[in-house]
Amino acid sequence: MEVLSHLRVVEIGSSAATSYCARLFADFGADVQKVEPPRGDPLRRSAPLTPDGQSAWFAFLNFNKSSIIFDPTELDAITRVTGLIGECDILIDGRDVDPADCPSVDIAAIRQRRPGLIYLETSWFGRQGPYAGFAATDSTVRALAGLVKLVGPLEGPPLHAPDFQTGILAGLWGFIAAASSAIARMQGGVGRSWSLSIFESSLALSEYPIFEAFAHGDVMRRLGINRFWPNFPTGIYETKKGQLGVTTVTTTQWRAFCDMLGLSELRDDPALTFNEGRLQNMEQIERRFMPRLKTRTAQEWFAEGLTRKIPIVPVPEISDLLQDPEKKARGAIVPVWLGEEAGLTAGSMQRLTLTPPRRGGKVPAAGEQQVFADIRANESVIPASPRCIDADRRPLEGIRVVDFTMGWAGPLCTRTLADLGADVIKIEAIQYPDWWRGVDRHPGYVEDQMYEMAACFCIMNRNKRGITLDLTRPQGLALAKRLLAGADIAVGNYSVNVLPKLGLGYEALRTLNPRLVMMSMSAFGTDSVHRDCRAYGSTLEQGSGLPGVIGNPGGPPVMSHIAFGDPVGGLNGCAAVLVALIHACKTGHGQFIDLAQIECMMPFAAPWITVHSIGGTSPPKYGNLHPQFVPHGCFRCAGEDNWIVAAATDADMWQRLAILIGRPDWAADPSLKSAQARRSIEDVIARAIEDWTLARDADQAMSELQAARVAAGVVRLPIDLLKDRHLGSRAFMQKVERAFMGPHPQPSMPIRESTTPYAIRAAAPTLGQHNGEILSGLLGLSDDEIARLTEEGIIGTTMLSEAELAKTKEASD
């Protein structure tokens, strides 16, 4: 029996976010009913298209669902839709993005009759705030979210990826909201009602640069294709055969990279020891190492990099992904049927080992019902009489998480669980704290406790309790096991062998706690042939296939982000844990989750995977153009490096845009009504738009375009988000007080149950802040026992310096 087969889900309206959210439920067996108008969901016509004219994007979002057609002109349309909703567990509503002719229904009245109903409504910007009601596309939202301006050539225009990102990010957040509500409801609570902002969902990718800018000031600028502050080199380079993704963050990695290429003079240059010096000398450094990379193939360098522990990876083309047997064996690429066509697409990345997701499926034709043998048609987990619970109670209260994560991906996963009410206990060590506190062990850094002043550590670890345990010593290991014996969830993002070698692998822990859900968040997966490859969030993007579809025709693969894979892995990890927790609540059985973060990036390339698998043609690159919307682009505004993304998504919007820029003749010309017709003069239209935008400040241009109901978004820098008027009006940035940091902003979740976000309950813990509270209160240790642990260095509250760490190693040896 599939883990979510007891759930009925209804999806109304049309948005990529709600479709992806619902697909995640379908992946694990939920009965998903998609409500469509007589012509079908507008997304059925979204490019890219297969040879038979089917939408590959729609296919990825909707396989394993059923379709129900409702004609709004029919007299009983409202009654039928109301009845369908009244029988479901979860309602996912995308009407604010596109109503798709769905009849108006009284959701409040339905929820009053059915208090267990979980409701999720999605909009581009939320129902309140200056941007509420803005016309939008994926690209205009990403521009506003600070995800465009840092990408592309120095002289501009900035480059942005095709329109398949915000829906995936928002869909993950929507699933997290609804799945956590299902867990709360299984404990006897009522259904919950959530609102989801697609714009705010996209800020999960922007958090690192936003808060690095908060800490360091306005230091980020576009550095050129495949270059990103603050690390260098972190990009994609040509080899003798194939492209190679390179990431060097630490001095050790930089020196190993230079040694691999035989460039001892670069390795030994003190000016290049740290990233700051390398960023100042990018051109000279690349001139030295790029010719060396062309002497061997990407695969040969990859093998060499493994032996030297350098985070490098071959950059695959879509055809390479389709030929990768490991991707198919793990379910990262699965079969999909679109009418008479059979192809491949990205599968579920939530790789639960006991209750695995479906591996592929059929895309329903409009109005087609699909029946799955293992769906229990008459079962629902809505309690007959849900008890009233404290309105302030969060959905995961009562859940305990032991957090072995560091950096970005793992801590974002566990932070989200903590934000939703779980008790998250973060385990560090005074010998090796979370690396986002900083890896500098010089005496001044340690003595001044600079490791407590890292803004990014603080935003990723709020609402958690923190302890220190030396897991390499028996006393520390024993205490960790005692915590795990009473936990619901354990999450780690170390290399795959680290926790098992310590005696904290799943096979050992399941005997200790059969209910435990344990997740490994490695880069490639525990059983991958590349399991030992070092990786950062940049490595995951480089190896995902996505860079190959971004950029200008004939140009190189283009990265979109300094560490794209980190937040994406974190959100997928949270979604996976919630599915496993639902199973544990139902059955009492935990399980192991083998999350491969590189696979979590593959949905962003899913449409091209499908098109290539059916037609065999390499995906075209559009640059800043669009396969469907004409015009569409990034246009220069008045001032230095100021830009706006604007698009006409239909004929009416095109006419309003033409009139606004002073071309009423274009608006009146019937031969330009279709996007296909406008494509022939797309360059002329783009020049006319830019003549208009150049006379205006970017914000003024956005205001005028939006007043004409034309999709447009200013191309923001991450630092601009700290003072964004829309986020300010929605209290998205919350002010938190913390020792060593003082008051500092914290981003809210993009999901909320009221007009205001969940309040942040606690700042990130200082190192070992809750040692006494947890060891005494949870584990019952005496004050003398805790003092002895401190004396022996098993626990502590101060990071060890280089000299102290060396002494500790000597003693243990």
XYZ file of N, CA and C in Angstrom, residues 404 427-428 467-484 502 504 775 779 789 792-795:
90
model
N 22.190 16.502 12.502
C 23.631 16.342 12.283
C 24.075 17.101 11.034
N 23.415 19.191 16.676
C 24.625 18.653 17.294
C 25.851 19.156 16.540
N 26.720 19.845 17.273
C 28.017 20.268 16.747
C 29.099 19.700 17.668
N 23.567 21.733 20.977
C 24.498 21.137 21.927
C 25.781 20.755 21.198
N 26.852 20.545 21.973
C 28.109 20.048 21.416
C 28.369 18.656 21.972
N 28.790 17.751 21.096
C 29.161 16.389 21.482
C 30.321 15.946 20.596
N 31.369 15.441 21.184
C 32.447 14.855 20.401
C 32.038 13.423 20.072
N 31.565 13.210 18.864
C 31.028 11.906 18.469
C 32.123 10.883 18.209
N 33.389 11.305 18.208
C 34.486 10.357 17.987
C 34.886 9.662 19.281
N 34.303 10.087 20.391
C 34.653 9.488 21.679
C 33.433 8.775 22.262
N 33.646 7.703 22.984
C 32.527 6.860 23.440
C 31.466 7.599 24.233
N 31.879 8.528 25.096
C 30.888 9.237 25.912
C 29.971 10.091 25.035
N 30.560 10.791 24.056
C 29.749 11.621 23.170
C 28.821 10.792 22.307
N 29.340 9.674 21.809
C 28.536 8.787 20.979
C 27.366 8.203 21.763
N 27.615 7.806 22.990
C 26.555 7.225 23.824
C 25.441 8.237 24.087
N 25.813 9.487 24.312
C 24.794 10.510 24.556
C 23.983 10.771 23.290
N 24.639 10.772 22.127
C 23.906 10.952 20.867
C 22.893 9.833 20.681
N 23.289 8.608 20.996
C 22.369 7.480 20.844
C 21.182 7.598 21.799
N 21.417 8.115 22.977
C 20.297 8.295 23.912
C 19.311 9.329 23.383
N 19.827 10.376 22.743
C 18.934 11.360 22.120
C 18.148 10.735 20.974
N 18.840 9.938 20.169
C 18.194 9.316 19.010
C 17.149 8.287 19.418
N 30.870 6.116 12.575
C 30.782 6.480 13.990
C 29.878 5.540 14.781
N 26.591 5.397 13.882
C 25.290 6.073 13.832
C 24.609 5.864 12.479
N 21.090 17.973 28.249
C 21.701 16.839 28.937
C 21.070 16.591 30.294
N 18.084 14.061 29.221
C 18.810 12.819 29.469
C 19.065 12.547 30.942
N 32.053 16.085 31.679
C 32.054 16.081 30.210
C 32.716 17.332 29.657
N 36.533 17.111 30.124
C 37.162 16.167 29.205
C 37.040 16.584 27.741
N 36.369 17.715 27.465
C 36.245 18.203 26.093
C 35.219 17.460 25.265
N 34.346 16.674 25.932
C 33.262 16.007 25.202
C 32.219 17.028 24.789
N 31.979 18.001 25.661
C 31.084 19.112 25.357
C 31.831 20.407 25.640
